[in-house]
Coordinates of C-alpha atoms in Angstrom, one line a residue:
Chain A
M1 CA -96.0 -9.5 2.7
I2 CA -94.5 -9.4 -0.7
S3 CA -93.7 -12.7 -2.5
P4 CA -90.4 -12.3 -4.2
T5 CA -90.8 -15.4 -6.3
L6 CA -94.2 -14.5 -7.6
T7 CA -93.1 -10.9 -8.1
Q8 CA -90.0 -11.8 -10.1
F9 CA -92.1 -14.1 -12.4
L10 CA -94.5 -11.2 -13.1
I11 CA -91.5 -8.9 -13.9
D12 CA -89.8 -11.5 -16.1
V13 CA -92.9 -12.0 -18.3
T14 CA -93.9 -8.4 -18.6
R15 CA -90.5 -6.5 -18.9
G16 CA -87.8 -9.1 -18.4
H17 CA -86.1 -11.9 -20.3
Q18 CA -89.2 -14.1 -20.5
V19 CA -91.5 -11.8 -22.4
Q20 CA -91.1 -13.5 -25.8
A21 CA -91.0 -17.0 -24.3
Y22 CA -94.2 -16.3 -22.4
T23 CA -95.9 -15.0 -25.4
N24 CA -94.9 -18.0 -27.5
D25 CA -95.5 -20.8 -24.9
R26 CA -97.1 -19.6 -21.6
E27 CA -97.5 -23.2 -20.3
A28 CA -93.8 -24.0 -20.7
V29 CA -92.7 -20.9 -18.9
L30 CA -95.2 -21.5 -16.1
K31 CA -94.1 -25.1 -15.8
A32 CA -90.4 -24.1 -15.5
S33 CA -91.2 -21.3 -13.0
G34 CA -91.4 -23.3 -9.8
L35 CA -94.5 -21.3 -8.8
S36 CA -97.2 -23.1 -6.8
D37 CA -100.2 -24.5 -8.6
D38 CA -102.3 -21.8 -7.0
H39 CA -100.1 -19.1 -8.3
C40 CA -99.9 -20.7 -11.8
A41 CA -103.7 -21.0 -11.9
A42 CA -104.2 -17.3 -10.9
I43 CA -101.7 -16.3 -13.6
R44 CA -103.5 -18.4 -16.2
K45 CA -106.9 -16.9 -15.3
Q46 CA -105.4 -13.4 -15.0
D47 CA -107.0 -13.4 -11.5
I48 CA -105.5 -10.1 -10.4
G49 CA -107.3 -10.2 -7.1
A50 CA -105.9 -13.6 -6.2
L51 CA -102.4 -12.5 -7.2
W52 CA -102.8 -9.3 -5.1
L53 CA -103.7 -11.4 -2.0
A54 CA -100.9 -13.8 -2.8
G55 CA -98.4 -11.1 -2.3
A56 CA -97.5 -9.8 -5.7
H57 CA -95.6 -6.5 -5.5
P58 CA -98.2 -3.8 -6.4
M59 CA -96.0 -2.2 -9.1
A60 CA -95.2 -5.6 -10.7
L61 CA -98.9 -6.6 -10.6
L62 CA -100.0 -3.4 -12.2
Y63 CA -97.5 -4.0 -15.0
F64 CA -98.9 -7.6 -15.4
A65 CA -102.5 -6.3 -15.5
R66 CA -101.6 -3.8 -18.1
A67 CA -99.8 -6.5 -20.2
C68 CA -103.1 -8.5 -19.9
G69 CA -104.9 -5.5 -21.4
W70 CA -106.5 -4.2 -18.2
T71 CA -107.2 -0.5 -17.7
G72 CA -105.9 1.2 -14.6
E73 CA -109.5 1.7 -13.4
R74 CA -110.3 -2.0 -13.7
Y75 CA -107.0 -3.0 -11.9
Y76 CA -107.6 -0.7 -9.0
E77 CA -111.2 -1.7 -8.6
C78 CA -110.2 -5.4 -8.6
I79 CA -107.4 -5.1 -5.9
T80 CA -109.6 -2.9 -3.7
N81 CA -112.4 -5.4 -3.9
A82 CA -110.0 -8.3 -3.3
G83 CA -108.7 -6.6 -0.2
L84 CA -112.1 -5.8 1.1
S85 CA -113.3 -9.4 0.6
A86 CA -110.3 -10.7 2.4
K87 CA -110.8 -8.4 5.3
H88 CA -114.5 -9.3 5.4
S89 CA -113.6 -13.0 5.4
S90 CA -111.1 -12.6 8.2
N91 CA -113.6 -10.7 10.3
S92 CA -116.5 -13.2 9.9
Chain B
M1 CA -72.6 23.5 -4.7
L2 CA -76.1 23.6 -6.1
A3 CA -78.9 21.2 -5.5
A4 CA -82.6 20.7 -6.3
A5 CA -85.4 18.3 -5.4
T6 CA -88.5 17.6 -7.3
V7 CA -91.3 15.2 -7.7
H8 CA -91.5 13.2 -10.9
F9 CA -95.1 12.2 -11.3
P10 CA -95.6 10.9 -14.9
Y11 CA -99.1 12.3 -15.0
M12 CA -97.4 15.7 -15.5
T13 CA -96.3 14.7 -19.0
A14 CA -98.9 12.0 -19.7
W15 CA -101.9 14.2 -19.0
P16 CA -100.7 17.8 -18.6
D17 CA -104.2 19.1 -19.5
R18 CA -105.9 17.3 -16.7
A19 CA -104.5 19.7 -14.1
P20 CA -105.8 23.2 -13.6
A21 CA -103.9 25.7 -15.8
K22 CA -102.5 27.6 -12.8
D23 CA -101.1 24.5 -11.2
R24 CA -99.7 23.3 -14.5
E25 CA -98.0 26.7 -15.0
A26 CA -96.6 26.7 -11.5
T27 CA -95.2 23.3 -12.0
M28 CA -93.5 24.0 -15.3
S29 CA -92.3 27.3 -14.0
G30 CA -90.7 25.5 -11.1
F31 CA -89.0 23.1 -13.3
A32 CA -87.7 26.0 -15.4
R33 CA -86.3 27.7 -12.4
L34 CA -84.5 24.6 -11.3
G35 CA -83.1 24.1 -14.8
R36 CA -82.0 27.7 -15.1
A37 CA -80.2 27.5 -11.8
F38 CA -78.2 24.5 -13.1
I39 CA -77.5 26.1 -16.5
D40 CA -76.6 29.5 -15.1
G41 CA -74.4 27.8 -12.5
G42 CA -72.4 26.1 -15.3
I43 CA -73.1 22.6 -13.9
D44 CA -71.0 20.0 -15.8
T45 CA -72.3 16.9 -14.0
V46 CA -75.5 16.3 -12.2
I47 CA -75.5 13.6 -9.5
A48 CA -79.1 12.4 -9.7
F49 CA -80.4 10.7 -6.6
T50 CA -83.3 8.9 -8.2
S51 CA -85.9 6.2 -8.0
E52 CA -86.8 3.7 -10.6
H53 CA -89.8 1.5 -11.3
I54 CA -88.6 -2.0 -11.9
V55 CA -86.2 -1.3 -14.7
N56 CA -82.9 -2.0 -13.0
L57 CA -83.8 -3.3 -9.6
Q58 CA -85.8 -6.5 -9.1
P59 CA -86.3 -9.0 -6.3
R60 CA -83.5 -11.0 -8.0
L61 CA -81.0 -8.2 -7.3
A62 CA -82.0 -5.0 -5.4
A63 CA -79.0 -3.1 -4.2
P64 CA -79.6 -0.3 -1.7
F65 CA -77.5 2.2 -3.7
L66 CA -76.7 1.7 -7.4
I67 CA -74.4 4.1 -9.2
G68 CA -74.5 4.4 -13.0
V69 CA -70.9 4.4 -14.3
G70 CA -71.6 4.1 -18.0
E71 CA -70.4 6.4 -20.8
S72 CA -74.1 7.0 -21.5
H73 CA -77.4 6.1 -20.0
K74 CA -80.3 4.9 -22.2
A75 CA -83.9 5.3 -21.3
F76 CA -86.5 2.6 -20.9
P77 CA -89.2 3.5 -23.4
E78 CA -92.3 4.9 -21.7
P79 CA -94.3 6.4 -24.6
H80 CA -97.5 6.3 -22.5
F81 CA -96.0 9.0 -20.3
N82 CA -95.3 11.1 -23.4
L83 CA -91.5 11.1 -22.7
E84 CA -88.8 10.8 -25.3
P85 CA -86.4 8.0 -24.5
V86 CA -83.4 10.3 -24.6
T87 CA -79.9 8.8 -24.0
R88 CA -77.9 11.0 -21.6
R89 CA -74.2 11.4 -21.3
G90 CA -72.6 9.8 -18.3
D91 CA -69.4 10.7 -16.5
P92 CA -67.6 7.4 -15.9
E93 CA -64.4 8.9 -14.7
L94 CA -66.1 10.8 -11.9
A95 CA -68.6 7.9 -11.3
Y96 CA -65.9 5.4 -10.7
H97 CA -64.0 7.8 -8.5
L98 CA -67.3 8.2 -6.5
V99 CA -67.6 4.5 -6.1
N100 CA -64.1 4.1 -4.9
G101 CA -64.4 7.1 -2.6
L102 CA -67.5 5.7 -1.1
Y103 CA -65.8 2.5 -0.3
D104 CA -63.2 4.5 1.6
C105 CA -66.1 6.1 3.5
G106 CA -67.6 2.8 4.6
F107 CA -70.3 2.5 1.9
D108 CA -70.5 -0.3 -0.6
P109 CA -72.6 0.9 -3.5
A110 CA -73.3 -1.3 -6.5
H111 CA -72.3 0.0 -9.9
S112 CA -73.7 -0.6 -13.3
S113 CA -72.3 0.3 -16.8
E114 CA -75.7 -0.3 -18.3
L115 CA -78.1 1.4 -15.9
L116 CA -81.3 2.5 -17.6
F117 CA -83.3 5.6 -16.9
D118 CA -87.0 5.7 -16.6
H119 CA -89.4 8.5 -16.0
G120 CA -88.0 9.0 -12.5
T121 CA -85.0 10.5 -14.1
V122 CA -86.0 11.3 -17.7
L123 CA -89.0 13.5 -16.7
P124 CA -87.2 16.0 -14.4
L125 CA -84.2 16.3 -16.8
A126 CA -86.6 16.9 -19.7
L127 CA -88.7 19.5 -17.9
M128 CA -85.7 21.2 -16.5
K129 CA -84.4 21.4 -20.1
L130 CA -80.9 20.5 -19.1
P131 CA -78.8 20.5 -22.3
A132 CA -77.3 17.3 -23.7
N133 CA -73.7 18.3 -22.8
V134 CA -74.5 18.1 -19.1
A135 CA -73.4 14.7 -17.8
I136 CA -75.5 12.6 -15.5
I137 CA -74.3 10.2 -12.8
P138 CA -77.5 8.5 -11.6
I139 CA -77.6 7.0 -8.1
I140 CA -80.6 4.8 -7.6
I141 CA -81.7 4.4 -4.0
N142 CA -83.8 1.3 -3.6
S143 CA -87.3 2.5 -2.6
I144 CA -89.4 -0.4 -4.0
F145 CA -88.1 -3.8 -2.8
Q146 CA -88.0 -4.3 1.0
P147 CA -85.8 -4.1 3.0
L148 CA -85.0 -0.6 2.0
P149 CA -82.0 1.4 3.2
P150 CA -83.0 3.3 6.4
L151 CA -83.5 7.1 6.1
E152 CA -80.6 7.7 8.4
R153 CA -78.4 5.6 6.1
C154 CA -79.6 7.6 3.1
R155 CA -78.7 10.8 4.8
A156 CA -75.2 9.5 5.7
F157 CA -74.8 8.3 2.1
G158 CA -75.6 11.7 0.7
H159 CA -73.2 13.3 3.1
A160 CA -70.5 10.8 2.0
V161 CA -71.1 11.5 -1.6
K162 CA -70.6 15.2 -1.0
Q163 CA -67.4 14.5 1.0
V164 CA -65.9 12.4 -1.8
L165 CA -66.8 15.0 -4.5
A166 CA -65.4 17.9 -2.3
K167 CA -62.0 16.1 -2.2
S168 CA -62.0 15.2 -5.9
S169 CA -59.6 17.0 -8.3
F170 CA -61.5 16.6 -11.5
G171 CA -62.6 20.2 -11.6
R172 CA -66.3 19.5 -12.4
K173 CA -69.0 21.8 -11.4
I174 CA -71.5 19.5 -9.7
G175 CA -75.2 19.8 -9.1
F176 CA -77.3 17.4 -7.0
L177 CA -80.8 16.5 -8.0
A178 CA -83.2 14.5 -5.9
T179 CA -86.3 13.1 -7.7
G180 CA -89.3 11.3 -6.4
G181 CA -92.0 11.3 -3.7
I182 CA -93.5 12.9 -1.9
S183 CA -96.6 10.9 -0.6
H184 CA -98.1 8.8 -3.3
T185 CA -99.3 5.2 -4.0
V186 CA -98.5 3.1 -7.0
G187 CA -100.4 -0.1 -7.8
A188 CA -102.3 -0.3 -4.5
P189 CA -105.6 1.0 -3.2
D190 CA -106.0 4.8 -2.7
H191 CA -103.6 5.5 -5.5
E192 CA -105.5 8.7 -6.3
L193 CA -104.7 10.3 -3.0
N194 CA -101.6 11.9 -1.6
D195 CA -101.3 13.1 2.0
P196 CA -100.9 16.9 1.9
S197 CA -100.3 17.0 5.7
F198 CA -97.4 14.6 5.4
D199 CA -96.0 16.4 2.4
K200 CA -96.2 19.7 4.2
R201 CA -94.5 18.3 7.3
F202 CA -91.7 16.7 5.2
V203 CA -91.0 19.7 3.1
G204 CA -91.2 22.0 6.1
A205 CA -88.6 19.9 8.0
I206 CA -86.2 19.9 5.0
A207 CA -86.7 23.7 4.6
R208 CA -85.9 24.2 8.3
G209 CA -82.8 22.0 8.0
D210 CA -84.4 19.4 10.4
V211 CA -82.9 16.3 8.8
D212 CA -82.8 14.6 12.2
G213 CA -86.6 14.9 12.4
I214 CA -87.1 13.5 9.0
C215 CA -84.9 10.5 9.8
R216 CA -87.2 9.7 12.7
I217 CA -90.0 9.0 10.3
S218 CA -90.6 5.2 10.4
D219 CA -91.1 3.0 7.4
K220 CA -94.4 2.0 8.9
E221 CA -95.6 5.6 8.8
I222 CA -94.3 6.0 5.2
D223 CA -96.3 2.9 4.3
T224 CA -99.5 4.4 5.7
V225 CA -99.2 7.4 3.4
G226 CA -98.4 5.3 0.3
N227 CA -95.8 2.9 -1.0
G228 CA -94.3 5.4 -3.4
T229 CA -93.5 7.7 -0.5
H230 CA -90.4 5.7 0.1
E231 CA -88.9 7.7 -2.7
I232 CA -88.3 10.5 -0.1
R233 CA -85.0 8.7 0.4
N234 CA -83.6 10.7 -2.5
W235 CA -84.6 14.0 -0.9
V236 CA -83.1 12.8 2.4
A237 CA -79.8 12.0 0.7
V238 CA -79.6 15.4 -0.9
A239 CA -80.6 17.1 2.4
G240 CA -77.8 15.2 4.1
A241 CA -75.4 16.3 1.4
M242 CA -76.3 19.9 1.7
H243 CA -76.8 20.2 5.4
P244 CA -76.6 22.7 7.1
R245 CA -77.6 24.8 4.2
R246 CA -81.3 25.3 3.7
P247 CA -83.3 25.2 0.5
T248 CA -85.8 27.7 -1.0
V249 CA -89.2 26.3 -1.5
V250 CA -89.8 26.8 -5.2
T251 CA -93.1 25.0 -5.7
E252 CA -95.6 23.9 -3.1
L253 CA -98.9 22.6 -4.4
P254 CA -100.6 20.5 -1.8
Y255 CA -102.9 18.6 -4.3
V256 CA -103.3 19.0 -8.0
T257 CA -106.6 17.8 -9.3
G258 CA -106.1 15.6 -12.3
W259 CA -102.6 14.6 -11.4
N260 CA -103.8 13.1 -8.1
S261 CA -100.7 14.3 -6.3
G262 CA -98.9 17.2 -4.7
V263 CA -96.1 19.1 -6.5
H264 CA -93.1 20.1 -4.5
Q265 CA -89.8 21.5 -5.6
L266 CA -86.8 22.8 -3.6
L267 CA -83.6 24.6 -4.6
W268 CA -80.4 24.9 -2.6
E269 CA -78.9 27.8 -4.5
A270 CA -75.2 28.1 -5.0
A271 CA -73.4 29.3 -1.9

């Protein structure tokens, strides 16, 4: 299930109206975002796996990872592993 | 009326040399054939049923159908795909006529005077080498933010577009272009895989004129072959507009190594 709020935030800070503000003062933008503490923590840590599991739209998350300097290979490996871990946890 | 459909994978321009030479040549030859058909047909305005990749549509506002009514359409810069951000001429007179005509047909498309192109539109126009004097009216069909317009609705929308244009008195020579698909995944696991059997079934159905069969494909099935596959909505809209005419299969490459996708192109030649 895609999270529209989380997805919109990732879009705003990578290709939307918050790009400059996020670059200048990440904490202020996060504070004003209304995102949950968990989501904010995952964004701060660039925890792509957690954001994937939290329902970030795949395309928006890919753009966020690229903006964080991630290669495509690293991104795809991370979300694949996150999905496998979540599946393993739910089965055990 | 003339119409074409093509994939728009950006790997084709970002990494042309990763594909085997014969596949690359077949692809570029296909684009050239589509472009020649439009140029030789004296097309004044291309109605481009297209997808985009979070440039115009967002969760904040995601219309099912969005028509570009601007005097011109700028391109979102995508230098990593080796694409020039060319600004293309619009056709606002006809675009507004189209919006109003669609209202009369029971459709309520959104319209934008500042719609931006991305590779979904820039790439096919560039590779088809359509000259700058050819105007473009983009129609973005939402294929990224659920809920998406159902395939049946896309078919009916395409048919309605054709009906409105057929009744217009502007004297334009119109060409339809569908871009996107076919099976592929963006930003999710298995992104390097398309589904050649799905692609073959889909293209085969369009080539046979079996638009009913295509419209029975569920969103759940589309999801299983890749989130980018929802872009087939553009092909369905054009198939709906051109029905019962059948297209010629111009290019059919089930899987191109290095581009991680199949390449498919169709042409409904001028009647």
